[in-house]
């Protein structure tokens, strides 16, 4: 699906594209298009040649690898207005699989055309470098969590990260992705995830109602996130 002017204005909200002039942004958009995805639909597979990178317009995309025993490990979740696969344009191949968790729409951009734009814009190059540096920092922090933190710590951290900014007590959060995906993202087996949630409920720290969770004691959850156990 071709991009409309409304789509172009949405794209401009992404920090990577902010420095582009109207003419430059229109050129990028002229080689871009919308992709409608069904839940579970694959966007690309690990090892495929990279010709496009993507920006999520709506929905949620998981980037993952498959272990030798067939286990899926979710490496990154991209939500609305988040980029993915932008670093792959330099490697030439996708290092991960990507699939829609739910019905989603993504903008697809031509890698060769965008690299041509970067040759003419130092600021655009720095923007992309900053974006990839932030992603790298996040991956390093993720390695720290996976190697140094217990499953309880990781889950407590995840729940706290879902709290809306400015909410100080008893927030009610909604899990936007399936629990199996969250467990994979946190490096926790699904049955372990369920046991930790049960312990948090028994301790009076949370209440669960399907995919909605009431965080009853933020202070105690912060202590769990900060301390082993």
Coordinates of C-alpha atoms in Angstrom, one line a residue:
X1 CA 0.0 0.0 0.0
X2 CA 1.4 3.4 -1.0
X3 CA 2.0 6.0 1.7
X4 CA -0.3 9.1 2.0
X5 CA 0.6 12.5 3.4
X6 CA -0.9 11.5 6.7
X7 CA 1.4 8.5 6.8
X8 CA 4.4 10.8 6.0
X9 CA 3.5 13.0 9.0
X10 CA 3.4 9.9 11.2
X11 CA 6.8 8.8 10.0
X12 CA 8.2 12.3 10.8
X13 CA 7.4 11.6 14.5
X14 CA 10.2 9.0 14.6
X15 CA 13.4 10.7 15.8
X16 CA 15.4 9.0 13.0
X17 CA 13.5 10.9 10.3
X18 CA 13.1 14.2 12.2
X19 CA 16.1 15.9 10.6
X20 CA 14.9 15.2 7.0
X21 CA 13.6 18.1 4.9
X22 CA 10.2 17.7 3.4
X23 CA 11.8 16.8 0.1
X24 CA 14.1 14.2 1.7
X25 CA 11.2 12.7 3.7
X26 CA 9.0 12.5 0.6
X27 CA 11.8 10.8 -1.2
X28 CA 12.1 8.2 1.5
X29 CA 8.4 7.7 1.6
X30 CA 8.2 7.4 -2.2
X31 CA 10.2 4.2 -1.9
X32 CA 8.3 3.0 1.2
X33 CA 5.0 1.2 1.6
X34 CA 2.6 -0.1 4.2
X35 CA 2.5 -3.8 5.1
X36 CA -0.6 -5.2 6.8
X37 CA 0.2 -8.3 8.9
X38 CA -1.9 -10.9 10.5
X39 CA -1.2 -12.2 14.0
X40 CA 1.7 -14.7 13.7
X41 CA 2.7 -13.6 10.2
X42 CA 6.4 -13.7 9.5
X43 CA 8.1 -10.5 8.1
X44 CA 11.5 -11.9 7.5
X45 CA 13.6 -14.9 8.7
X46 CA 17.1 -15.1 10.1
X47 CA 19.8 -15.2 7.3
X48 CA 17.6 -13.6 4.6
X49 CA 19.1 -10.7 2.6
X50 CA 18.1 -7.4 4.0
X51 CA 16.4 -5.1 1.6
X52 CA 14.0 -3.2 3.9
X53 CA 13.9 -1.9 7.4
X54 CA 10.7 -1.1 9.3
X55 CA 8.8 1.2 11.5
X56 CA 5.8 0.0 13.5
X57 CA 2.6 2.0 12.7
X58 CA 0.4 -0.1 15.0
X59 CA 0.6 -3.4 16.8
X60 CA 3.5 -5.4 18.2
X61 CA 6.4 -7.2 16.4
X62 CA 8.7 -9.8 18.0
X63 CA 12.2 -10.3 16.9
X64 CA 13.5 -13.7 17.9
X65 CA 15.9 -16.7 17.4
X66 CA 15.2 -20.4 17.4
X67 CA 17.6 -22.5 19.5
X68 CA 19.0 -25.9 18.4
X69 CA 16.3 -27.6 20.5
X70 CA 13.5 -25.6 18.7
X71 CA 12.9 -23.2 21.6
X72 CA 11.9 -19.6 20.6
X73 CA 13.9 -16.9 22.4
X74 CA 12.4 -13.4 22.0
X75 CA 15.2 -10.8 21.8
X76 CA 13.3 -7.6 21.2
X77 CA 9.7 -6.3 21.1
X78 CA 8.9 -3.4 18.8
X79 CA 5.8 -1.4 19.4
X80 CA 4.1 1.6 17.8
X81 CA 6.6 4.2 16.4
X82 CA 9.6 1.9 17.0
X83 CA 12.1 0.9 14.4
X84 CA 13.5 -2.6 13.8
X85 CA 16.0 -4.1 11.4
X86 CA 17.6 -0.7 10.7
X87 CA 21.1 -2.0 11.7
X88 CA 20.7 -5.0 9.4
X89 CA 21.0 -2.8 6.3
X90 CA 24.7 -2.5 7.0
X91 CA 25.2 -6.3 7.5
X92 CA 23.2 -7.2 4.5
X93 CA 21.3 -10.0 6.2
X94 CA 18.7 -10.2 9.0
X95 CA 20.2 -11.6 12.2
X96 CA 16.8 -12.5 13.6
X97 CA 13.4 -13.7 12.7
X98 CA 10.6 -11.2 12.9
X99 CA 6.8 -11.8 13.2
X100 CA 3.7 -10.0 14.2
X101 CA 2.4 -10.9 17.7
X102 CA -1.0 -9.4 16.8
X103 CA -2.6 -7.8 13.7
X104 CA -0.1 -5.1 12.9
X105 CA 0.9 -2.5 10.3
X106 CA 4.4 -1.5 9.6
X107 CA 6.1 1.0 7.3
X108 CA 8.8 -0.7 5.1
X109 CA 11.6 1.4 3.8
X110 CA 14.1 0.7 1.1
X111 CA 17.6 0.2 2.5
X112 CA 19.6 1.3 -0.6
X113 CA 17.6 4.4 -0.9
X114 CA 18.0 5.3 2.7
X115 CA 21.7 4.7 2.6
X116 CA 21.9 7.1 -0.3
X117 CA 20.1 9.7 1.8
X118 CA 22.7 9.2 4.6
X119 CA 25.5 10.0 2.2
X120 CA 24.0 13.5 1.8
X121 CA 23.2 14.1 5.5
X122 CA 25.7 13.9 8.3
X123 CA 22.9 14.7 10.8
X124 CA 20.9 11.7 9.6
X125 CA 24.0 9.5 10.1
X126 CA 24.4 10.7 13.6
X127 CA 20.7 10.1 14.3
X128 CA 21.0 6.5 13.1
X129 CA 24.1 6.0 15.2
X130 CA 22.4 7.3 18.3
X131 CA 19.4 5.1 17.7
X132 CA 21.6 2.0 17.3
X133 CA 23.7 3.0 20.4
X134 CA 20.5 3.2 22.5
X135 CA 19.6 -0.3 21.2
X136 CA 23.1 -1.6 22.1
X137 CA 22.8 -0.1 25.6
X138 CA 19.5 -1.8 26.0
X139 CA 21.0 -5.2 24.9
X140 CA 23.9 -4.8 27.4
X141 CA 21.4 -4.1 30.2
X142 CA 19.4 -7.1 29.1
X143 CA 22.5 -9.3 29.3
X144 CA 23.1 -8.0 32.8
X145 CA 19.5 -8.8 33.8
X146 CA 19.7 -12.3 32.3
X147 CA 23.0 -13.2 33.9
X148 CA 22.9 -11.4 37.2
X149 CA 19.2 -11.2 38.2
X150 CA 16.9 -13.9 39.3
X151 CA 13.6 -14.7 37.5
X152 CA 11.7 -13.0 40.2
X153 CA 13.8 -9.8 39.8
X154 CA 13.3 -9.9 36.1
X155 CA 9.6 -10.2 36.3
X156 CA 9.3 -7.5 39.0
X157 CA 11.4 -5.2 36.8
X158 CA 9.2 -5.9 33.8
X159 CA 6.0 -5.2 35.7
X160 CA 7.4 -1.9 37.0
X161 CA 8.5 -0.9 33.5
X162 CA 4.8 -1.1 32.5
X163 CA 3.7 1.5 35.1
X164 CA 2.5 4.7 33.3
X165 CA 4.7 7.8 34.0
X166 CA 3.6 9.8 37.0
X167 CA 1.5 7.0 38.6
X168 CA 2.7 6.6 42.2
X169 CA 0.5 4.0 43.7
X170 CA -1.6 0.9 42.9
X171 CA -1.4 1.2 39.1
X172 CA -3.4 -1.2 37.0
X173 CA -1.4 -2.3 34.0
X174 CA -2.4 -4.4 30.9
X175 CA 0.0 -7.0 29.4
X176 CA 0.1 -6.1 25.7
X177 CA 1.8 -9.3 24.6
X178 CA 1.0 -13.0 25.5
X179 CA 2.5 -14.3 28.7
X180 CA 4.5 -16.9 26.8
X181 CA 6.2 -14.1 24.8
X182 CA 7.0 -12.2 28.0
X183 CA 8.4 -15.3 29.6
X184 CA 10.7 -15.8 26.6
X185 CA 11.7 -12.2 26.6
X186 CA 12.7 -12.5 30.3
X187 CA 14.5 -15.8 29.8
X188 CA 12.0 -17.6 32.1
X189 CA 10.3 -20.9 31.4
X190 CA 6.5 -20.5 31.1
X191 CA 5.9 -22.7 34.2
X192 CA 8.4 -20.6 36.2
X193 CA 6.7 -17.5 35.1
X194 CA 3.4 -18.8 36.4
X195 CA 4.9 -19.9 39.7
X196 CA 6.4 -16.4 40.2
X197 CA 3.1 -14.7 39.4
X198 CA 1.4 -17.0 41.9
X199 CA 4.0 -16.1 44.6
X200 CA 3.5 -12.4 44.0
X201 CA -0.3 -12.9 44.3
X202 CA 0.1 -14.9 47.5
X203 CA 2.3 -12.2 49.0
X204 CA -0.4 -9.6 48.3
X205 CA 1.8 -7.7 45.8
X206 CA -0.4 -8.1 42.8
X207 CA -3.9 -9.0 41.7
X208 CA -4.5 -10.6 38.3
X209 CA -7.5 -10.5 36.0
X210 CA -6.7 -12.2 32.7
X211 CA -4.2 -9.8 31.0
X212 CA -4.8 -7.0 33.6
X213 CA -2.6 -6.8 36.7
X214 CA -3.1 -4.5 39.7
X215 CA 0.2 -3.7 41.3
X216 CA -0.8 -3.4 44.9
X217 CA 2.6 -2.7 46.5
X218 CA 5.0 -0.8 44.3
X219 CA 7.5 -0.5 47.2
X220 CA 7.7 -4.2 47.7
X221 CA 8.0 -4.8 44.0
X222 CA 10.9 -2.3 43.8
X223 CA 12.6 -4.2 46.6
X224 CA 12.2 -7.5 44.7
X225 CA 13.6 -5.9 41.6
X226 CA 16.6 -4.6 43.4
X227 CA 17.4 -7.6 45.6
X228 CA 18.1 -11.3 44.7
X229 CA 15.4 -13.7 45.5

